[in-house]
Amino acid sequence: MNIVLSTQNLHKSYAGQAVVDGVSITLSKGECYGLLGPNGAGKTTTLRLMLGLIEPDGGNLSLLGHAVPRHAREARLRVGVVPQVDNLDPDFTVAENLLVYGRYFGMQDREIETRLPALLEFANLAHKRDVRIPALSGGMKRRLTLARALVNDPDIIFLDEPTTGLDPQARHLIWQRLRELTAQGKTLLLTTHFMDEAERLCHRLAILDHGRMVAEDSPRELIAQHIEPQVVEVFGERVAAWAQEHAAQYSKRFEVSGETTFCYVGDAQPLLAHLQQHGELRYLHRPANLEDVFLKLTGREMRE
Amino acid sequence: MSAHHLAPPRLSLRFFPIWRRHMLVWRKVAATSILGHIADPMIYLLGLGYGLGSLLPEMGGTSYMVFLAAGTICYSTMNSASFEALYSGFARMHEQRTWEAILNTPVTLDDVVLGEILWAASKSLLSGTAVLAVAWLLGLSHSPLSLWLIPLSLLVGLCFASLGLIATALAPSYDFFMYYFTLIITPMMLLCGVFFPVTQLPPLWQGVSAILPLTHAIDIARPLMNGVAPPGMWLHVAVLLGYALAGFYVSLVLFRRRLAQ
């Protein structure tokens, strides 16, 4: 079975407001797929629909060959979930958390205990086996949550913002583990609003806005298709006046955001030469990235 | 409210890992918990029993202490299940997000709610048994029939766990539970014959008392403590079971609606 998850035209509304509006996604085995979107774009609701935790208002959904939500329970036997907000059992130790969670999958204690050492090793928590949850750092809790999602040896793992709130060291360790999982043939579906995370990890991703998929492709293709290859960010107090006079002349497209002007260009040389003569403006020249695509497609306005 | 929220409960044995989870948490605080289960009812039983009992020659044909013992056992089983279903249940549903973690596994909400009810009822069983044991030690019952109070504690626990979960399903925060205790549990304690016979109440309040579940629990418990088979027992059992089943269904519907948000 190569298709692990497929949704067609998923819809979900709350109080007449469409939260998920025509989402169609197909995931193959071993793929890491990202759902990107501003807050409130419908990422978490899409995940909950896929897990069969809420009923869609329309559309079809099949997870590991089971129709969801009707047969969500059977599908979830082979699914792991890393939720957005930590929900480990604070009264238990690291090992007890894994043991108790494994039982929900109908696993025997002996079976779970056989898997324990490898899970603790994977989470770098072998030395914390008998430590209670409140004594763990944020990164350790996340790693334990990831290990807990693997207790039933799932085929697909859903991760809702797996590295939000972590320091760079902790994030890099999680990324490394996620790459190991895809290398083992596990399928991953993750939501994030860290563009570097999506760019590093995801084979393919969808950008969601107001519940709609506004783009779907590999990170490289999205950048190639939606945005000019080079970006020059120009900063300084007088940047607005400068942009009005010169930006259009040197860039294909530009955007002013506060004291920064983003100039999107095919060839940066003429602009850079020009900027070198305007000593009062600072600038940064870089290749276009996923964040540029994201901001172009979803806009720069705050979403609250 | 959509139609699938109203579907009948789908029961399975998957509630058992949830019950075991609650048990494992409880085992870590078992000593304090058992002490609490015994201390509170004992304070009522001994305080009122000796204090008030010395002024009263007898009540309902027995000494006041003996009269009070049956009421205290029932009211402490009611309290155990209510506290567990309200405060601990709310913590697991809302604050600790334990339910959320469980619902990501093959366990369903129906299993989770059943697990909560059976766990809260287990605590009632423990509490009822503990107070019964103390009543025996104090010589307040000599009849082997009083051992029937042990399964009765479980039934009373099921009833009040189910009713309590309705409040949990509706609660925006812990403060909400004040209403439940002030408006439901405390009046129940005063109207259902824990401290004095229901026949002392004005007729209107006797009518109210007759539909409250704790009255039916005490109507079973008090004769058993005195070694008498309770008259009309099956009706009382049916009322308690009815409350338990209705509470289970209503709370489940409300939880389905709440968690679908």
XYZ file of C-alpha atoms in Angstrom:
565
model
C 0.000 0.000 0.000
C 1.797 3.067 -1.222
C -0.897 5.668 -0.495
C -0.918 6.224 3.247
C -3.356 9.092 3.497
C -5.659 10.695 1.009
C -8.251 13.399 1.424
C -10.561 14.780 -1.232
C -12.206 18.146 -0.897
C -12.419 18.198 2.908
C -14.744 20.786 4.404
C -15.381 21.829 7.978
C -17.241 24.897 9.244
C -17.803 26.252 12.715
C -20.783 28.560 13.205
C -21.109 29.110 9.466
C -17.440 30.013 9.084
C -15.392 27.701 6.845
C -12.281 26.584 8.742
C -11.227 23.878 6.298
C -12.344 24.633 2.763
C -11.607 22.057 0.093
C -8.397 20.414 1.282
C -7.182 17.552 -0.946
C -3.926 15.886 -0.006
C -2.343 12.552 -0.913
C 0.607 11.167 1.027
C 2.814 8.296 -0.104
C 4.746 5.979 2.166
C 8.002 7.434 3.458
C 7.046 10.976 2.620
C 7.399 13.946 4.943
C 4.609 16.393 4.187
C 4.230 19.848 5.716
C 1.140 21.936 6.343
C 2.093 25.593 6.540
C -0.161 28.462 7.303
C -0.681 31.484 9.525
C -2.466 31.063 12.859
C -6.075 30.153 12.239
C -5.419 28.870 8.718
C -7.018 25.509 9.602
C -3.909 23.384 10.105
C -4.893 21.829 13.425
C -8.502 21.334 12.317
C -7.230 19.534 9.199
C -5.150 17.262 11.431
C -8.100 16.529 13.716
C -10.234 15.681 10.682
C -7.552 13.325 9.394
C -7.433 11.548 12.758
C -11.218 11.199 12.780
C -11.559 13.229 15.970
C -14.135 15.528 14.395
C -16.662 14.895 11.637
C -16.112 16.678 8.315
C -19.025 18.567 6.769
C -17.970 17.297 3.373
C -15.301 15.413 1.483
C -13.658 12.000 1.632
C -10.853 10.804 3.819
C -8.932 7.567 3.854
C -6.153 6.836 6.354
C -4.085 3.643 6.026
C -6.843 2.131 3.913
C -9.606 2.895 6.420
C -12.456 5.283 5.755
C -12.308 8.068 8.342
C -14.114 9.019 10.574
C -16.204 5.821 10.328
C -13.248 3.504 10.839
C -10.932 5.998 12.514
C -10.400 3.694 15.472
C -8.923 0.933 13.323
C -6.754 3.453 11.487
C -5.447 4.979 14.716
C -4.028 1.614 15.779
C -1.242 2.326 13.276
C -0.942 6.082 13.854
C 1.244 8.183 16.143
C 0.432 11.734 17.215
C 2.640 14.497 18.607
C 0.175 17.165 19.774
C 0.783 20.882 19.734
C 0.385 21.312 23.496
C 2.199 18.962 25.836
C -0.160 16.381 27.364
C 2.190 13.958 29.071
C 0.959 12.522 32.358
C 2.569 14.743 35.004
C 2.063 12.187 37.785
C 4.113 9.547 35.997
C 7.764 8.927 35.274
C 9.152 8.852 31.747
C 8.890 5.050 31.572
C 5.384 4.990 33.079
C 4.192 7.478 30.471
C 5.263 5.107 27.714
C 3.859 2.046 29.461
C 0.450 3.581 30.149
C 0.222 4.971 26.622
C 1.077 1.652 25.014
C -1.813 0.038 26.892
C -4.277 2.321 25.096
C -3.256 0.529 21.894
C -4.106 -2.785 23.477
C -0.440 -3.711 23.862
C 0.652 -6.136 26.579
C 2.963 -4.769 29.298
C 5.712 -7.183 28.275
C 5.500 -6.060 24.671
C 5.788 -2.398 25.688
C 8.675 -3.109 28.035
C 10.556 -4.806 25.211
C 10.225 -1.653 23.157
C 11.097 0.712 26.024
C 14.923 0.744 25.798
C 14.915 1.576 22.083
C 12.296 4.287 22.560
C 14.234 5.860 25.434
C 17.405 5.680 23.377
C 15.670 7.341 20.433
C 14.498 10.162 22.706
C 17.916 10.493 24.422
C 16.134 9.844 27.689
C 17.613 6.528 28.825
C 19.153 8.281 31.837
C 15.793 9.888 32.737
C 13.778 6.681 32.734
C 12.491 7.031 36.307
C 12.255 10.819 36.436
C 8.845 12.455 36.737
C 7.618 14.784 34.002
C 7.756 18.113 35.888
C 11.518 17.616 36.288
C 12.087 17.437 32.500
C 13.108 20.379 30.297
C 10.921 21.502 27.401
C 13.132 19.695 24.893
C 13.045 16.461 26.895
C 9.250 16.614 27.109
C 8.989 17.045 23.347
C 11.342 14.122 22.749
C 9.328 11.982 25.149
C 6.122 12.994 23.366
C 7.742 11.889 20.103
C 8.823 8.583 21.666
C 5.312 8.114 23.030
C 3.913 8.589 19.519
C 6.137 5.693 18.407
C 5.166 3.242 21.140
C 2.818 1.328 18.790
C 5.341 1.370 15.920
C 3.011 3.471 13.724
C 3.081 3.731 9.918
C 2.254 7.425 9.922
C 3.004 10.106 12.499
C 1.111 13.381 12.767
C 3.112 16.201 14.337
C 1.393 19.465 15.253
C 4.090 22.148 15.536
C 6.670 19.713 16.892
C 9.374 22.259 17.699
C 7.423 25.322 18.821
C 8.991 26.774 21.964
C 12.245 24.822 21.735
C 15.781 26.216 21.696
C 17.928 25.665 18.566
C 19.795 22.684 20.019
C 16.558 20.936 20.910
C 15.047 21.709 17.502
C 18.035 20.284 15.642
C 17.835 17.064 17.637
C 14.113 16.705 16.837
C 14.807 17.344 13.134
C 17.499 14.687 13.119
C 15.084 12.198 14.687
C 12.349 13.034 12.187
C 14.761 12.436 9.301
C 15.663 9.082 10.828
C 11.979 8.189 10.894
C 11.434 8.996 7.216
C 14.592 7.029 6.418
C 12.948 4.063 8.157
C 9.988 4.406 5.818
C 7.628 6.141 8.245
C 5.302 8.726 6.763
C 5.194 12.095 8.509
C 2.665 14.865 8.343
C 3.663 17.986 10.240
C 2.290 21.444 10.739
C 4.656 24.291 11.409
C 5.128 27.971 10.961
C 8.903 27.703 10.922
C 9.854 27.984 7.269
C 13.370 26.678 7.820
C 11.894 23.604 9.460
C 9.579 22.973 6.527
C 12.343 23.642 4.006
C 14.734 21.213 5.693
C 12.347 18.376 6.473
C 9.490 18.301 4.028
C 9.568 16.555 0.680
C 6.367 18.330 -0.181
C 4.231 20.897 1.519
C 0.983 22.762 1.250
C 0.422 26.367 2.182
C -2.949 26.832 3.830
C -4.742 30.135 4.207
C -8.322 30.646 5.425
C -8.762 26.871 5.194
C -7.793 26.727 1.503
C -4.712 25.213 -0.067
C -3.095 28.103 -1.893
C -0.039 26.143 -3.093
C 1.366 22.625 -2.960
C 4.758 21.359 -4.125
C 8.314 20.630 -2.991
C 9.982 23.563 -1.194
C 12.382 24.092 -4.101
C 9.620 24.101 -6.708
C 7.489 26.484 -4.664
C 10.368 28.954 -4.503
C 11.114 28.541 -8.210
C 7.497 28.982 -9.246
C 6.277 31.712 -6.963
C 9.147 34.028 -6.348
C 12.115 35.791 -7.962
C 15.375 33.992 -7.157
C 17.155 36.816 -5.284
C 16.049 39.060 -2.434
C 17.658 42.283 -1.278
C 16.358 43.593 2.034
C 17.025 47.305 2.424
C 16.824 48.899 5.894
C 17.160 52.379 7.321
C 15.135 55.359 8.464
C 14.803 56.874 5.021
C 14.052 53.610 3.282
C 10.435 54.530 2.506
C 11.445 57.576 0.551
C 14.178 55.628 -1.200
C 11.745 52.841 -2.137
C 9.269 55.267 -3.653
C 11.935 56.765 -5.859
C 14.171 53.834 -6.833
C 12.874 50.394 -5.815
C 10.693 49.838 -8.877
C 13.555 50.713 -11.183
C 15.889 48.026 -9.780
C 13.522 45.200 -8.783
C 10.800 43.143 -10.428
C 8.663 43.494 -7.356
C 9.100 45.131 -3.947
C 7.278 45.360 -0.640
C 7.663 47.929 2.123
C 7.179 46.601 5.626
C 8.001 49.085 8.405
C 11.605 50.175 8.026
C 12.474 47.382 5.609
C 11.949 47.191 1.881
C 12.049 43.734 0.328
C 13.250 43.889 -3.280
C 12.703 40.748 -5.334
C 15.108 40.587 -8.249
C 16.379 38.280 -10.979
C 19.824 39.863 -11.066
C 20.869 41.732 -7.940
C 23.991 43.420 -9.305
C 22.486 46.740 -10.567
C 20.597 47.196 -7.277
C 23.650 46.363 -5.159
C 25.786 48.811 -7.140
C 23.137 51.483 -6.622
C 22.910 50.766 -2.871
C 26.672 51.038 -2.450
C 26.354 54.677 -3.498
C 23.649 55.285 -0.887
C 25.760 54.829 2.253
C 22.926 55.676 4.665
C 20.986 52.501 3.713
C 22.006 49.087 4.984
C 21.060 45.973 3.037
C 21.126 42.191 3.021
C 21.420 40.165 -0.150
C 20.222 36.560 0.012
C 18.601 33.850 -2.095
C 14.807 33.698 -1.981
C 13.427 31.217 0.535
C 10.189 29.609 1.558
C 9.321 32.469 3.891
C 9.221 34.819 0.911
C 6.808 32.480 -0.842
C 4.728 32.173 2.305
C 4.484 35.935 2.803
C 3.719 36.511 -0.856
C 0.883 33.989 -0.802
C -0.600 34.762 2.606
C 0.221 38.462 2.945
C 2.057 40.389 5.627
C -0.961 41.276 7.760
C -1.063 39.941 11.293
C -3.479 37.076 11.902
C -4.964 36.987 15.341
C -26.165 19.536 18.360
C -25.728 17.093 15.500
C -27.277 13.663 15.310
C -24.124 11.667 15.952
C -23.772 13.375 19.330
C -27.038 11.706 20.325
C -26.013 8.207 19.224
C -26.236 5.580 21.968
C -22.975 4.827 23.816
C -20.726 2.265 22.133
C -19.204 0.309 24.950
C -16.041 -1.761 24.817
C -13.361 -3.139 27.120
C -10.999 -0.373 26.027
C -12.049 1.582 29.124
C -9.844 -0.754 31.163
C -6.417 0.774 30.301
C -7.915 4.121 31.347
C -9.103 2.712 34.646
C -5.615 1.266 35.157
C -4.079 4.666 34.433
C -6.199 6.336 37.112
C -5.360 3.486 39.480
C -1.623 3.952 38.898
C -1.898 7.659 39.710
C -3.953 6.873 42.797
C -1.485 4.265 44.055
C 1.110 7.006 44.383
C -1.076 8.890 46.864
C -2.996 5.924 48.298
C -2.107 6.447 51.975
C -3.242 10.082 52.062
C -6.277 9.250 49.991
C -7.515 6.446 52.252
C -6.958 8.627 55.303
C -9.050 11.349 53.668
C -11.803 8.877 52.802
C -12.058 7.848 56.448
C -11.297 11.104 58.279
C -14.075 13.284 56.880
C -16.999 10.904 57.485
C -15.546 9.987 60.876
C -15.592 13.621 61.981
C -19.301 13.797 61.164
C -20.086 10.407 62.619
C -18.211 10.894 65.890
C -18.843 14.629 66.249
C -22.575 14.524 65.592
C -22.995 10.999 66.888
C -21.583 11.692 70.346
C -22.513 15.359 70.542
C -26.057 15.256 69.213
C -26.542 11.596 70.067
C -26.157 12.284 73.807
C -29.183 14.627 73.612
C -31.343 12.235 71.596
C -32.666 9.095 73.219
C -33.093 7.310 69.922
C -33.892 7.846 66.268
C -35.763 5.565 63.918
C -35.782 2.876 66.579
C -31.999 2.771 67.147
C -29.346 4.865 68.883
C -28.465 8.054 67.016
C -24.958 6.761 66.241
C -26.382 3.665 64.562
C -28.895 5.813 62.672
C -26.132 8.127 61.523
C -23.762 5.338 60.443
C -25.845 4.266 57.424
C -26.330 7.887 56.312
C -22.640 8.662 56.694
C -21.587 5.688 54.591
C -23.940 6.714 51.777
C -23.030 10.358 51.898
C -19.297 9.630 51.881
C -19.673 7.363 48.835
C -21.647 10.149 47.157
C -18.894 12.632 47.968
C -16.037 10.409 46.763
C -17.583 9.874 43.360
C -18.636 13.510 43.035
C -15.216 14.941 43.848
C -13.520 12.473 41.513
C -15.922 13.123 38.632
C -15.861 16.888 39.030
C -12.429 18.044 40.130
C -10.207 15.170 39.001
C -12.282 14.567 35.900
C -12.044 18.214 34.910
C -8.277 18.198 35.489
C -7.909 15.204 33.180
C -10.249 16.564 30.534
C -9.187 20.204 30.554
C -6.092 21.108 32.506
C -3.763 18.151 31.961
C -5.244 17.292 28.558
C -5.081 13.633 29.483
C -8.215 12.890 27.486
C -6.758 14.560 24.429
C -3.713 12.293 24.637
C -5.904 9.210 25.064
C -8.263 10.144 22.225
C -5.356 10.125 19.759
C -5.121 6.360 20.321
C -7.719 3.737 19.291
C -9.661 4.588 22.460
C -12.864 6.577 21.878
C -14.623 9.217 23.965
C -17.276 6.657 24.952
C -14.506 4.495 26.440
C -12.969 7.488 28.225
C -16.247 8.532 29.843
C -17.046 4.954 30.864
C -13.531 4.698 32.330
C -14.079 7.892 34.333
C -17.397 6.654 35.735
C -16.062 3.243 36.687
C -12.994 4.787 38.271
C -14.989 7.309 40.315
C -17.313 4.474 41.368
C -14.260 2.445 42.410
C -13.290 5.256 44.741
C -16.802 5.202 46.191
C -16.460 1.476 46.704
C -13.232 2.057 48.582
C -14.638 4.887 50.641
C -17.879 3.065 51.498
C -15.963 -0.049 52.493
C -13.539 1.943 54.660
C -16.305 3.733 56.551
C -18.247 0.490 56.931
C -15.168 -1.127 58.440
C -14.848 1.691 60.961
C -18.581 1.443 61.759
C -18.079 -2.242 62.487
C -15.080 -1.469 64.718
C -17.218 1.038 66.622
C -19.829 -1.667 67.075
C -22.488 0.191 65.085
C -23.545 -2.906 63.156
C -23.374 -6.596 63.922
C -25.338 -7.958 61.001
C -23.658 -9.745 58.081
C -26.394 -8.156 55.950
C -24.458 -4.902 56.311
C -21.831 -6.368 53.955
C -24.339 -5.601 51.175
C -23.334 -1.985 51.676
C -20.138 -2.805 49.798
C -21.846 -3.448 46.428
C -24.284 -0.666 47.281
C -21.316 1.750 47.531
C -20.373 0.816 43.994
C -23.913 1.468 42.762
C -24.130 4.813 44.582
C -20.722 5.629 43.104
C -21.902 4.861 39.557
C -24.946 7.053 40.106
C -23.085 10.106 41.418
C -20.122 9.725 39.082
C -22.500 9.855 36.110
C -24.430 12.814 37.487
C -21.208 14.616 38.420
C -19.806 14.216 34.912
C -22.752 16.220 33.575
C -21.432 19.156 35.616
C -17.889 18.463 34.407
C -19.056 18.472 30.792
C -20.696 21.866 31.289
C -18.026 23.480 33.477
C -16.053 26.409 32.055
C -13.693 26.283 35.071
C -13.315 24.811 38.553
C -15.388 27.654 40.048
C -18.468 26.184 38.396
C -18.346 23.198 40.765
C -19.280 25.456 43.678
C -22.792 25.576 42.216
C -22.990 21.817 41.935
C -21.951 21.269 45.531
C -24.027 24.132 46.945
C -27.161 23.507 44.908
C -27.135 19.727 44.568
C -24.841 17.891 46.946
C -25.463 19.903 50.129
C -29.290 19.916 49.793
C -29.105 16.203 49.055
C -27.235 15.727 52.333
C -29.957 17.548 54.257
C -33.053 16.251 52.449
C -32.250 12.569 52.045
C -32.202 11.327 55.627
C -28.499 11.347 56.429
C -28.899 13.162 59.773
C -32.626 12.764 60.530
C -35.549 10.765 59.128
C -37.132 12.143 55.978
C -40.514 11.936 57.774
C -39.470 15.003 59.800
C -39.624 17.134 56.644
C -42.738 19.077 55.550
C -44.779 17.053 53.011
C -43.611 19.107 50.033
C -39.980 18.469 50.870
C -40.697 14.809 51.497
C -41.900 14.717 47.897
C -38.679 16.304 46.698
C -36.677 13.919 48.830
C -38.438 10.932 47.254
C -36.988 11.673 43.825
C -33.412 12.284 45.011
C -31.014 9.372 44.533
C -29.343 9.613 47.942
C -32.728 8.957 49.632
C -32.963 5.646 47.817
C -29.396 4.729 48.752
C -30.100 5.386 52.416
C -33.406 3.500 52.249
C -31.399 0.446 51.247
C -28.439 1.006 53.588
C -30.180 1.758 56.887
C -32.235 -1.462 57.227
C -29.213 -3.528 56.122
C -27.075 -2.008 58.864
C -29.760 -3.097 61.333
C -29.903 -6.593 59.906
C -33.251 -6.148 58.133
C -33.971 -6.729 54.432
C -34.878 -3.317 52.988
C -38.529 -3.011 51.951
C -38.992 -2.088 48.317
C -35.313 -2.657 47.652
C -35.571 -3.332 43.931
C -37.369 -0.082 43.344
C -34.541 1.764 45.114
C -31.926 -0.128 43.131
C -33.799 0.656 39.920
C -33.885 4.377 40.742
C -30.134 4.451 41.418
C -29.409 2.498 38.235
C -31.732 4.766 36.282
C -29.883 7.859 37.466
C -26.555 6.203 36.625
C -27.611 5.278 33.069
C -29.304 8.603 32.367
C -26.301 10.499 33.767
C -23.916 8.451 31.643
C -25.871 9.146 28.467
C -26.439 12.851 29.119
C -22.822 13.489 30.132
C -21.563 11.549 27.105
C -23.711 13.624 24.736
C -22.462 16.817 26.385
C -18.831 15.691 26.214
C -19.223 14.790 22.524
C -20.579 18.248 21.858
C -17.902 19.968 23.955
C -14.959 18.112 22.415
C -16.228 18.612 18.863
C -15.527 22.328 19.186
